[in-house]
XYZ file of C-alpha atoms in Angstrom:
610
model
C 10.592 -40.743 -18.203
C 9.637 -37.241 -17.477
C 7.185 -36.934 -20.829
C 6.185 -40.452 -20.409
C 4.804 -39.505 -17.190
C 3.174 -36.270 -18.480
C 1.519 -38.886 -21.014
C 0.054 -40.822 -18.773
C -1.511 -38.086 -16.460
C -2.573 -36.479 -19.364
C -4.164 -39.331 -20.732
C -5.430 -40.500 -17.061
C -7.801 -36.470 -17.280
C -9.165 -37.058 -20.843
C -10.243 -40.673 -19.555
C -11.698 -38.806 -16.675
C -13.571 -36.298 -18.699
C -11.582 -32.957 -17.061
C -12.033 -29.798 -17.782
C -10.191 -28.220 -20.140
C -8.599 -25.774 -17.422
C -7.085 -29.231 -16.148
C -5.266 -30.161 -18.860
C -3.865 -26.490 -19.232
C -2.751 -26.429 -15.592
C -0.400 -30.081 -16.083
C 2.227 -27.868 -17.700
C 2.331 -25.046 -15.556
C 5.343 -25.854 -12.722
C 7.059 -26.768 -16.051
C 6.926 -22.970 -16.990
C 7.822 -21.857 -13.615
C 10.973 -24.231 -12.905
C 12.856 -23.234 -16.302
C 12.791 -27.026 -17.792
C 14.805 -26.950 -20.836
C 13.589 -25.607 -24.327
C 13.514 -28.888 -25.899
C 11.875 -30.549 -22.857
C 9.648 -27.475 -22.964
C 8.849 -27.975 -26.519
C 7.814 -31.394 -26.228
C 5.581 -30.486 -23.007
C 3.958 -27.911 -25.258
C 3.002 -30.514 -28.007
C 1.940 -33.136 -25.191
C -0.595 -30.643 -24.341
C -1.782 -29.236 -27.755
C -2.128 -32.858 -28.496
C -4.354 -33.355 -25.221
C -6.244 -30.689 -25.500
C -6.992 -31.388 -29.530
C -7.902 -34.825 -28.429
C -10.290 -33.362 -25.441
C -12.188 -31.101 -28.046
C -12.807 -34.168 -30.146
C -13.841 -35.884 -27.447
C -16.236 -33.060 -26.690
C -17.174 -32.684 -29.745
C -17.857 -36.581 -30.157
C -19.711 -36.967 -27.137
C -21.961 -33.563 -28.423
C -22.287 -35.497 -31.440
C -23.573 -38.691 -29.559
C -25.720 -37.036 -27.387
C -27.187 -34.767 -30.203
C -27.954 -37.980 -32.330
C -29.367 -39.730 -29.378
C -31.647 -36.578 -29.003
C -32.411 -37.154 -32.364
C -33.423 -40.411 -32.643
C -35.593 -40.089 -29.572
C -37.060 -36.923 -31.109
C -37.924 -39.473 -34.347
C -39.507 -42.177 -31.884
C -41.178 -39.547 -30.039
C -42.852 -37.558 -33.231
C -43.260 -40.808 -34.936
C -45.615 -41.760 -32.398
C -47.525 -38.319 -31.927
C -50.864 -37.484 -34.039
C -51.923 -34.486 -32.508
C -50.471 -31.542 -34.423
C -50.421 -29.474 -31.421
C -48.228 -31.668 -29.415
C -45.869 -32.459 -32.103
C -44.708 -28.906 -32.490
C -44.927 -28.614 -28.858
C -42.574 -31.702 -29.053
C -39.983 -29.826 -31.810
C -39.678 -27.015 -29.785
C -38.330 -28.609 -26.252
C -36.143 -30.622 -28.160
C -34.834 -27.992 -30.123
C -34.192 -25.924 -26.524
C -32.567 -29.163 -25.483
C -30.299 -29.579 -28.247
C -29.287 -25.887 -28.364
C -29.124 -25.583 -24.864
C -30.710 -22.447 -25.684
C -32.978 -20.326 -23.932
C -35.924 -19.878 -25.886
C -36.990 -21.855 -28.803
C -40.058 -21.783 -31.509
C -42.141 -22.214 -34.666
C -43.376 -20.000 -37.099
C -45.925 -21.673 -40.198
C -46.317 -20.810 -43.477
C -50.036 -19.221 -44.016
C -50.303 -19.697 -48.056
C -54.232 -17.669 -47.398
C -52.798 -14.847 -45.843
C -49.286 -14.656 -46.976
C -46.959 -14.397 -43.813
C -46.607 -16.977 -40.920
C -47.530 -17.421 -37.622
C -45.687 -18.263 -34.633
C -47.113 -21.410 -33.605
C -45.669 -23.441 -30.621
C -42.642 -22.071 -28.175
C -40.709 -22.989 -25.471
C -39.417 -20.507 -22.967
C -40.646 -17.639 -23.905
C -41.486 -14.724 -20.653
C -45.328 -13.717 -22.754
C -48.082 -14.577 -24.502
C -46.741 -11.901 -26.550
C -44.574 -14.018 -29.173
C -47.414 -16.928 -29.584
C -49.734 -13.788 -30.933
C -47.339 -12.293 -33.407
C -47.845 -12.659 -37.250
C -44.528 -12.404 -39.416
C -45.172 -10.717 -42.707
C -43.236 -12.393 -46.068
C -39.360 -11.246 -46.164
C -39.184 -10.049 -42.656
C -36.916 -11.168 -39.470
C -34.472 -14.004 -39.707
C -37.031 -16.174 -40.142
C -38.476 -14.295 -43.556
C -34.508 -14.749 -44.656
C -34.895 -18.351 -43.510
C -38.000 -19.237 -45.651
C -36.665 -17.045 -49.201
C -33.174 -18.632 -49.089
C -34.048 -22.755 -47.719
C -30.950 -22.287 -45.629
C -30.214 -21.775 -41.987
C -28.942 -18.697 -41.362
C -28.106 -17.028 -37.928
C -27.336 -13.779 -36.349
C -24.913 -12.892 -33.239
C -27.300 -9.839 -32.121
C -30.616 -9.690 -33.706
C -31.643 -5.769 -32.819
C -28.459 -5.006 -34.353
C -28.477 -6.792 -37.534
C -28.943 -4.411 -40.241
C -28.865 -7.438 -43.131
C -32.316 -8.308 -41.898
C -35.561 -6.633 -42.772
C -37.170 -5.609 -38.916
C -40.605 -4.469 -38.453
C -42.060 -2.578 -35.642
C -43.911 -5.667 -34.265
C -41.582 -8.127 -34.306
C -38.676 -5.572 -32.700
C -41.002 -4.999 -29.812
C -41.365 -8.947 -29.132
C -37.978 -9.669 -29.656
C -36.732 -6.916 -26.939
C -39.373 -8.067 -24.774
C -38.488 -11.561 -24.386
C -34.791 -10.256 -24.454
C -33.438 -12.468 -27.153
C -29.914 -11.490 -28.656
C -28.387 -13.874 -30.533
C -30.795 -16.344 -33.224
C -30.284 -19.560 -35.331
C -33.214 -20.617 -37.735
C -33.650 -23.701 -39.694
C -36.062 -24.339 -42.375
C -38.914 -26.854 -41.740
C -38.785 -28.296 -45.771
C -40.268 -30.779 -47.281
C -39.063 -31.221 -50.993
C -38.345 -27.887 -52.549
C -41.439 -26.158 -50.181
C -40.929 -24.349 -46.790
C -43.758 -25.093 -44.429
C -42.191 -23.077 -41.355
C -38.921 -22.255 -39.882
C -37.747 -23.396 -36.505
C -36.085 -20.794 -34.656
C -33.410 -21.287 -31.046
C -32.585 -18.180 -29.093
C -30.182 -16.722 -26.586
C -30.563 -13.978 -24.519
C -26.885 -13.062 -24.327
C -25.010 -12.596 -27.755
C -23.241 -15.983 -28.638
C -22.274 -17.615 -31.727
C -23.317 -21.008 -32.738
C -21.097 -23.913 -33.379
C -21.634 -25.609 -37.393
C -22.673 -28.769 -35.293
C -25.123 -26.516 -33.266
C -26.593 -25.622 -36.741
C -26.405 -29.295 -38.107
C -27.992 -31.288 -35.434
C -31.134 -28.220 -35.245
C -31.056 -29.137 -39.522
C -31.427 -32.443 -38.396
C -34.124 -32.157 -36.095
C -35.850 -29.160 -38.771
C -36.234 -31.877 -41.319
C -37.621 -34.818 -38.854
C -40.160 -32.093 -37.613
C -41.220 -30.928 -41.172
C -41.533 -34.705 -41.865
C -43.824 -35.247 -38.380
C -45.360 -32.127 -39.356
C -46.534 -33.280 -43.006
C -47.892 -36.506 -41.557
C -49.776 -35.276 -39.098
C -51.762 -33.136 -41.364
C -52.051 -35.632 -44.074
C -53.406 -37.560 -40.854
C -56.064 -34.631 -39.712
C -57.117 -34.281 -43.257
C -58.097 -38.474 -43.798
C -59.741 -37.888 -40.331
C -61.658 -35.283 -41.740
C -62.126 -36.852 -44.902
C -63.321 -39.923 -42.673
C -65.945 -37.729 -40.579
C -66.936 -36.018 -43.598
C -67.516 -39.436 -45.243
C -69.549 -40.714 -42.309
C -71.368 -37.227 -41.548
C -72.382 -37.682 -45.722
C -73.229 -41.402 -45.491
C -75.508 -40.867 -41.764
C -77.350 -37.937 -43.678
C -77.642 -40.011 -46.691
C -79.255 -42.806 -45.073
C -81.517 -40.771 -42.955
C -83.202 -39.157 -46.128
C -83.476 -41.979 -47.982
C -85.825 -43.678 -44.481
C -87.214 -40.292 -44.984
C -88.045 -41.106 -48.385
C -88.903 -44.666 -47.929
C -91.377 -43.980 -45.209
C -93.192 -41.492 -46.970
C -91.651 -38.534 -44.792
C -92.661 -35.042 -45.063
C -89.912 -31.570 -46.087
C -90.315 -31.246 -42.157
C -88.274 -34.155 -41.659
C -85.965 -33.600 -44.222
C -85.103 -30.273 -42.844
C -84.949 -31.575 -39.725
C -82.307 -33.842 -41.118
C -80.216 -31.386 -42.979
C -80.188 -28.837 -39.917
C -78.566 -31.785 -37.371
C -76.061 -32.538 -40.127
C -75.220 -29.311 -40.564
C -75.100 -28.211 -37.022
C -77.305 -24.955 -38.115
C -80.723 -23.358 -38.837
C -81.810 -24.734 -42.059
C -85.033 -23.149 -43.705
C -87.244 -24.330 -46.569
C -88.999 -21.705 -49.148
C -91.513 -22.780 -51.035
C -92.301 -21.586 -55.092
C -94.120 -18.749 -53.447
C -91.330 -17.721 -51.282
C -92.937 -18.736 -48.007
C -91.280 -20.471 -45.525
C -92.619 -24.327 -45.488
C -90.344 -26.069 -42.979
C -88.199 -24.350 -40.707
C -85.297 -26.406 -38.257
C -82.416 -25.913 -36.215
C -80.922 -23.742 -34.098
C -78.871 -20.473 -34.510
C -79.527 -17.202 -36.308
C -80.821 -16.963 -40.016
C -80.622 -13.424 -41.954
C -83.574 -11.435 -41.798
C -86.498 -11.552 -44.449
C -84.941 -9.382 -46.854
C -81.816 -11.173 -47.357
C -84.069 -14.800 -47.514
C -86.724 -13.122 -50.046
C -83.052 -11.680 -52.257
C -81.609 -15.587 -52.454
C -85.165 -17.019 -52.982
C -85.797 -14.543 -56.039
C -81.907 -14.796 -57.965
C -81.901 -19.247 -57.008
C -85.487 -19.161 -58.528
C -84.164 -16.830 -61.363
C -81.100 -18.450 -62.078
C -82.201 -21.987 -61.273
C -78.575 -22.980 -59.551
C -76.826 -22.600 -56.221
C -76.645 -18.668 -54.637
C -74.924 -16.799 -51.972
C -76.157 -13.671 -50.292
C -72.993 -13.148 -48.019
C -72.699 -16.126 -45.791
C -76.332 -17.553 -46.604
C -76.380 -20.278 -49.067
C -79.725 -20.784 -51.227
C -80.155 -23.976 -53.151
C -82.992 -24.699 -55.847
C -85.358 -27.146 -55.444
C -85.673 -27.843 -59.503
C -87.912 -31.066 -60.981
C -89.308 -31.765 -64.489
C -92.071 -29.747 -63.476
C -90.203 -26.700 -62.785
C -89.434 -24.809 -59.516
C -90.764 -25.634 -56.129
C -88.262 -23.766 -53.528
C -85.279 -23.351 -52.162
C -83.031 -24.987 -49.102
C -81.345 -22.066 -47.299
C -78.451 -22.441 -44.793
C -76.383 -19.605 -43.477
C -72.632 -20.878 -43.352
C -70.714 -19.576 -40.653
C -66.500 -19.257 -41.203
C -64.323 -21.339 -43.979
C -67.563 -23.689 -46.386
C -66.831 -27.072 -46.153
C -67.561 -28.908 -49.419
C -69.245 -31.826 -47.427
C -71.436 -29.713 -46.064
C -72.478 -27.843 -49.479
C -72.957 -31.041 -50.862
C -75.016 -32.170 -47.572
C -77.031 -29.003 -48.782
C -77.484 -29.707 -52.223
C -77.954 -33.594 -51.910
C -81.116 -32.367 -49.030
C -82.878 -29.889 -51.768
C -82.643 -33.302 -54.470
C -84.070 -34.816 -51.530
C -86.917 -32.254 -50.511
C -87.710 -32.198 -54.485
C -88.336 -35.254 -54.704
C -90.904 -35.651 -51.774
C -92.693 -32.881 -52.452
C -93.105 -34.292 -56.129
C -94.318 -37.359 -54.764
C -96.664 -35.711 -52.063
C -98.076 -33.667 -54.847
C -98.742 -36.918 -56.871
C -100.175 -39.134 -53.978
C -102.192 -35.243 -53.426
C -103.248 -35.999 -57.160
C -103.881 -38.957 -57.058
C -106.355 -39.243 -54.472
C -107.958 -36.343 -55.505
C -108.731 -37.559 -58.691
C -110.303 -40.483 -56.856
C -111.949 -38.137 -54.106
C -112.996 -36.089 -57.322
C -114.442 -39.003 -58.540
C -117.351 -39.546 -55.810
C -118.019 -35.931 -55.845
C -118.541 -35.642 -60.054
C -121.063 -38.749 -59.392
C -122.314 -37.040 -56.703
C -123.043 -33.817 -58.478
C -123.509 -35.364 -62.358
C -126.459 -37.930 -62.127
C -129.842 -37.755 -60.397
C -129.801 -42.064 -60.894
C -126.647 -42.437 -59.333
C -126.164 -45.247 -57.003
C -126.350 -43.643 -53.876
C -125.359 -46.425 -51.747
C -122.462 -47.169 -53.902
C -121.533 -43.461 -53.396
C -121.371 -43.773 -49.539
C -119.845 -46.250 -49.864
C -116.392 -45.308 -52.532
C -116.531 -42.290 -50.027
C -116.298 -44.320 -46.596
C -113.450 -45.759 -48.294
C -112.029 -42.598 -48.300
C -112.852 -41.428 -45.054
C -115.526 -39.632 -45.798
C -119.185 -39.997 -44.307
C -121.460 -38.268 -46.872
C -124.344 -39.607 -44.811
C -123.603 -37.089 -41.710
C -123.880 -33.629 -41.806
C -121.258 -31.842 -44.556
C -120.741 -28.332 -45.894
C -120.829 -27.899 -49.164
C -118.792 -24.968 -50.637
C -118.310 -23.911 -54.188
C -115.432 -21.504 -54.570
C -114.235 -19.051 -57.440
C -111.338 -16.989 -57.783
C -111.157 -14.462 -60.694
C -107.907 -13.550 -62.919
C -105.597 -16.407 -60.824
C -104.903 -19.628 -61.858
C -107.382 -21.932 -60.411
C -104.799 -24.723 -59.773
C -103.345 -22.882 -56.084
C -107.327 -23.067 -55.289
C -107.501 -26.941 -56.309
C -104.658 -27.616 -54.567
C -105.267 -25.900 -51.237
C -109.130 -27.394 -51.635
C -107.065 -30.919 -52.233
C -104.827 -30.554 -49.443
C -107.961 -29.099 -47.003
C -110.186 -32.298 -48.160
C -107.194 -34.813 -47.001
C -106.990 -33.108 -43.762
C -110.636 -32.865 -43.121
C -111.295 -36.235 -44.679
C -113.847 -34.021 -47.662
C -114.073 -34.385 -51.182
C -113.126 -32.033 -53.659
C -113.556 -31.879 -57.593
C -113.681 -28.885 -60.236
C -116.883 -28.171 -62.236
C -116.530 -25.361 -65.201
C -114.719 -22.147 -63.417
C -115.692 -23.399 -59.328
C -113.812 -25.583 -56.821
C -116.091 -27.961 -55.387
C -115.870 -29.005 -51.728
C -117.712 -31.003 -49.335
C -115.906 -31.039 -45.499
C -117.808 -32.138 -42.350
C -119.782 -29.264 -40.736
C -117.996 -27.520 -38.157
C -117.989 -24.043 -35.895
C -114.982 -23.078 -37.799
C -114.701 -25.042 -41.065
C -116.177 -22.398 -42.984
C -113.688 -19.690 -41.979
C -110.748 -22.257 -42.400
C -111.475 -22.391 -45.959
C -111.597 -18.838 -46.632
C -107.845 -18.713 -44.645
C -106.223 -21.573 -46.485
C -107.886 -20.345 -49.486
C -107.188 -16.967 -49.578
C -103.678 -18.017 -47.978
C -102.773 -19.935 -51.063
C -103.853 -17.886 -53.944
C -102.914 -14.210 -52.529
C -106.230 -13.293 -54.197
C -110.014 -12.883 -53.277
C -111.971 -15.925 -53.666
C -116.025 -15.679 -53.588
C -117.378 -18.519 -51.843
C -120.828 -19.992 -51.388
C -122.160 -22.618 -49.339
C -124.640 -24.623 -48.432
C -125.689 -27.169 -45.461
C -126.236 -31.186 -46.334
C -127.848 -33.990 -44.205
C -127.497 -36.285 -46.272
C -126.057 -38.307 -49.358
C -128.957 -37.368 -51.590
C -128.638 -33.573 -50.398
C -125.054 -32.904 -51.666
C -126.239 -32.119 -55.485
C -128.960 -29.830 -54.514
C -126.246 -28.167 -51.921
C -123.564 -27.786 -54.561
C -127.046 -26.126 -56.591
C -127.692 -23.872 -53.771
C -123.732 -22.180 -53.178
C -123.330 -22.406 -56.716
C -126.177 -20.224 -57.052
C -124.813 -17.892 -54.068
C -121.465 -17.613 -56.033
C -123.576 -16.679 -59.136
C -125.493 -13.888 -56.935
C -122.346 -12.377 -55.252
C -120.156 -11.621 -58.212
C -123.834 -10.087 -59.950
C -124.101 -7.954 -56.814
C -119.998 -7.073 -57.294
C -119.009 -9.157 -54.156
C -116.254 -10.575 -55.045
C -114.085 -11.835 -52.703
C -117.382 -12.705 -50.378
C -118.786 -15.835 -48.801
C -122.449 -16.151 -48.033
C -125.139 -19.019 -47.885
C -128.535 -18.623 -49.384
C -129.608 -17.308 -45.718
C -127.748 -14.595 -45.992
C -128.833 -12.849 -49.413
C -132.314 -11.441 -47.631
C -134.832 -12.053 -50.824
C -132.241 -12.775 -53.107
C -131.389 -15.788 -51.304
C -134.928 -16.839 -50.631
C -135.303 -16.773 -54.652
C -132.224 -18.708 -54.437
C -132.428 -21.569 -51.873
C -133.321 -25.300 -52.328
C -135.942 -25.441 -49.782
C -136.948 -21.443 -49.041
C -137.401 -20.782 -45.449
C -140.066 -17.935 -46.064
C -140.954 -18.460 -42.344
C -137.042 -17.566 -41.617
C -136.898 -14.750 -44.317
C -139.860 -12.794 -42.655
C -138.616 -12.731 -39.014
C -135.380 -11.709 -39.986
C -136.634 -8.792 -41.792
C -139.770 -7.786 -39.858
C -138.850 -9.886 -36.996
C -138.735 -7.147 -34.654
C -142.226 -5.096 -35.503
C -144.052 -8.284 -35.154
C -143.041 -8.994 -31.599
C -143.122 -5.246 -30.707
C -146.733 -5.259 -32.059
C -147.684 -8.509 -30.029
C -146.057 -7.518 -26.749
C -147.540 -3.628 -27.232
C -151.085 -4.277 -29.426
C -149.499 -1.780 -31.929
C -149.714 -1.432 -35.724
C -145.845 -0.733 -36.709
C -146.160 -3.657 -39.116
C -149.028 -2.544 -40.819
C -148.046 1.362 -40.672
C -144.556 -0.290 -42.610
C -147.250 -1.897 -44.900
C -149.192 1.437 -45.624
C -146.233 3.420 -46.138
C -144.640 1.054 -49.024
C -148.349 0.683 -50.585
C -148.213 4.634 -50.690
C -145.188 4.613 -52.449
C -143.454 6.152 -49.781
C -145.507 9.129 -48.830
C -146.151 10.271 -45.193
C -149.369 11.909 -46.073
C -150.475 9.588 -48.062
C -149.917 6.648 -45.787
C -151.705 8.987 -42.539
C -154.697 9.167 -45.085
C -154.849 5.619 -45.410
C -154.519 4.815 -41.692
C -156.592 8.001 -40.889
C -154.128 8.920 -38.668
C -152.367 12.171 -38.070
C -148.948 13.035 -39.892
C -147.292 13.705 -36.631
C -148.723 10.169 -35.326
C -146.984 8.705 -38.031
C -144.136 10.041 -37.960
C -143.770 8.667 -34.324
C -144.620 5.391 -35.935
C -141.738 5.952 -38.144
C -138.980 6.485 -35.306
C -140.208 3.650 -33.487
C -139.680 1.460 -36.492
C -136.141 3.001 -37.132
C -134.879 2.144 -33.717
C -136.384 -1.090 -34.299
C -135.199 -1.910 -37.463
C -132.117 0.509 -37.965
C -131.963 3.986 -39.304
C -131.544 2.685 -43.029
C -134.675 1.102 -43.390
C -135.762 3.448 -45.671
C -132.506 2.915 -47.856
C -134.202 1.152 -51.282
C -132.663 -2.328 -50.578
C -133.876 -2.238 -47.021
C -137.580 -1.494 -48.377
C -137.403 -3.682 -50.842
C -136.558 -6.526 -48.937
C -139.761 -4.918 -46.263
C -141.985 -5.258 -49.087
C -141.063 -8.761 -50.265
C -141.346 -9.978 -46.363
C -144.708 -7.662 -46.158
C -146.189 -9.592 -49.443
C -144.611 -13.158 -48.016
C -146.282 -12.522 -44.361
C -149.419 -11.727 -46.108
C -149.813 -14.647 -48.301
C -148.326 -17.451 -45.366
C -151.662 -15.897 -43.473
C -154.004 -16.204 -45.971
């Protein structure tokens, strides 16, 4: 009856969970009261039995728990996204199933090599989330070459690992001693290991091991998805970022847009400064904010994409060709900060297509209408019998009243291609609502008289053929005034590059008796006071003779005796006469253009008073 009732207490503690101390303590008073060996014996078995049965129980209810843990840790990852909190997820219910004291994640970096510890749990510093594990090294290096869990009793003391300086110092200062890792696999690859720490030195159970296996591969599993999730996001935000961009420079397109707006475009898609070059290097459209490289570094990537006509990189800056049928006509830059996102090249490369193919199609609209606007001018300048109504009125179509007042200039550059002068004489006729044509060498252009318009051609011309351009022009009233106009400036261009003035713009004004030989309509009246303008009003105002004394001295051929003989005046008076004409006229009015132009206004004042 005796071991029946030793049976039943013992059974009545394991149903009662008791400690194991308990079930050692039923047996005691046997030990003390000298019970007979056989009765002894069988008291000894009772209890190995018990306790036997108590560690299974332990061990089964470890088990239970350790599964339940499990499967909540499957619900619970299975219904994260954000990587973050997933392996923030791993490693509390890694500490919980360990019933460790510290407990963490290293990843696999495949750019750099090593792994980095990612998310932990318990840890006393920042110190362990900023330390980088090279290949090989720590338990967790032995981890990741073998695919096995492996685990160490004291870690600082473990001469089968391979330590490093950094990871020593990190492990003493969170004070961890003993160290289980798993591997984080999925298939035959190892993405990370996840590591459970004491800080006293312990060994760990095989179901310890197990159940953190367990957990390992669920988290390499939640791991995996989560990334393949963050990379269709991106994929999906790359698609939409590439489909908004698309659609914007196609409207761009459609509408007629200008490279303005398809920079614009590109540098909010991008996020970044985006700059246009055109085929002479200069920057055309600029947008977006942050930094670009300097001049030098834009001027290297504009030269090598226009040499060899495909994609370049000057460090981080990223040059793409603008390339057509007809050749070369810029680049799109973009400086790329951090890892290059293939969207985003292609966002680059899809925006130079783009900005190629409006400026193709500005250039032929340019062409187009400037064959037309050519048209009325050629008329214009071609036939005396020429309809002149019909002319106003193909050019009010246009824009253009040739009834008002216009400038007409006639423009030549020497050793340049004359097409950069056409073009900028195109593109300043649109804007100013002008015509323009080409006759022989010149440019041709009629614009609407202005204060400035004659100093806005020489800037855009000049501007756009990086050469000097001699320039003459000549004032209209009228319709019927434009071909004797285009006469007069082409006459003026004629006379400067005789005199070697190239590079100069004048009007007929301008050219002193060269221009008077040279004007439509001379304005001898003009000519004369602007060369002897002063000595006739001196002589009015003072009832001197400084005009005729001017006369005397070029009819002497220069002499100062001879021209006091024929004034019968004293050399000295004279040569008063002659400093009051210099501070009249200037100092060099004796150089031999300044006479001669004197003597032509002499001979033209004489015969207007005759």
């Amino acid at each position: 009856m005796e071991g029946v009732a030793l049976t039943s207490e013992y059974l009545a503690l394991l149903l009662n969970d008791a400690a194991r101390e308990e079930l050692e303590a039923v047996a005691s008073p046997a030990h003390d009261q000298r019970v007979p060996a056989a009765d002894l014996a069988e008291l000894r078995e009772q209890q190995s039995l018990a306790l036997l049965l108590h560690e299974r129980l332990a061990r089964h209810r470890f088990n239970e728990s350790a599964l339940q843990l499990l499967n909540d840790s499957a619900n619970d990852l299975a219904t994260l996204r954000d990587l973050e909190q997933i392996l923030q997820a791993i490693v509390e219910r890694a500490r919980r199933l360990a019933s460790c004291d510290l407990a963490y994640i290293s990843l696999s970096d495949e750019s750099r090599g090593d792994s980095y510890i990612k998310a932990a749990v318990g840890n006393v510093s920042e110190a362990l989330l900023e330390l980088r594990l090279p290949a090989g090294t720590g338990l967790g290096g032995l981890v990741s070459r073998s695919g096995e869990p492996s685990t160490t009793g004291h870690y600082l003391a473990d001469d089968a690992l391979v330590h490093t300086s950094d990871i020593d110092a990190t492990v003493e200062l969170e004070g961890i001693r003993s160290l289980v890792g798993v591997p984080l696999k999925l298939e035959n690859e190892i993405i990370g290991v996840l590591m459970a720490a004491h800080r006293n030195e312990r060994t760990f159970a095989e179901q310890e091991v197990n159940m953190l296996e367990m957990l390992g591969a669920h988290a390499a599993v939640a791991i995996d998805n989560a990334r393949l999730l963050q990379q269709i996001q991106n994929h999906s935000d790359m698609f939409e970022r590439a489909a908004e961009i698309h659609e914007r420079l196609t409207r761009v397109v459609l509408k007629g847009g200008g490279l303005e707006e398809v920079v614009a475009a590109t540098a909010d898609s991008l996020r970044g400064p985006v700059v246009l070059l055109d085929e002479n290097g200069k920057v055309a459209a600029r947008a977006g904010y942050g930094d670009m490289p300097d001049e030098k570094h834009l001027a290297m990537g504009w030269r090598d994409a226009k040499a060899c006509g495909a994609t370049v990189w000057i460090d981080a800056l990223c040059l793409v060709p603008m390339l057509t049928e007809a050749g070369f006509l810029g680049v799109l830059a973009h400086p790329f900060g951090g890892d290059v996102i293939e969207t985003d090249l292609r966002i680059l490369e899809r925006a130079a297509l783009v900005a190629s193919l409006v400026e193709v199609t500005r250039r032929r609209l340019s062409e187009a209408e400037a064959r037309v606007r050519g048209a009325v001018l050629e008329d214009l300048l071609d036939s005396e019998t020429a309809d002149v109504e019909d002319l106003v009125e193909r050019a009010r179509l246009l824009g253009v009243d040739i009834t008002a007042t216009n400038v007409v200039l006639v423009a030549r550059v020497e050793h340049e291609p004359r097409e950069r002068l056409y073009a900028a004489a195109a593109a300043l006729a649109r804007r100013s609502s002008g015509l323009v044509a080409t006759k022989g060498q010149d440019v041709v252009v009629v614009l609407p008289d202005g204060p400035q318009v004659v100093s806005n051609v020489v800037r855009d011309f000049r501007g756009a053929t990086g050469a000097p351009v001699t320039i003459g022009h000549a004032i209209t009233m009228n319709a019927g005034m434009v071909r004797p106009a285009y006469r007069e400036a082409s006459r003026c261009v004629q006379a400067l590059l005789r005199l070697g003035r190239i590079g100069d713009i004048t009007e007929a004004a301008e050219l002193g008796f060269v221009g008077l030989l040279l004007g439509n309509e001379p304005d001898t009246a003009g000519f004369t006071r602007s060369i002897l303008g002063p000595l006739i009003d001196y002589d009015r105002k003072r009832r001197t003779q400084l005009v005729n004394t001017l006369e005397a001295y070029c009819a002497s051929g220069f002499s100062n005796i001879l021209t006091a003989e024929a004034l019968h005046l004293h050399p000295n008076t004279v040569l008063q006469r002659f400093d009051r004409i210099a501070r009249l006229l200037g100092e060099d009015w004796r150089q031999p253009e300044r006479l001669l132009e004197c003597q032509v206004a002499l001979r033209v004042l004489r015969v207007g008073s005759q």
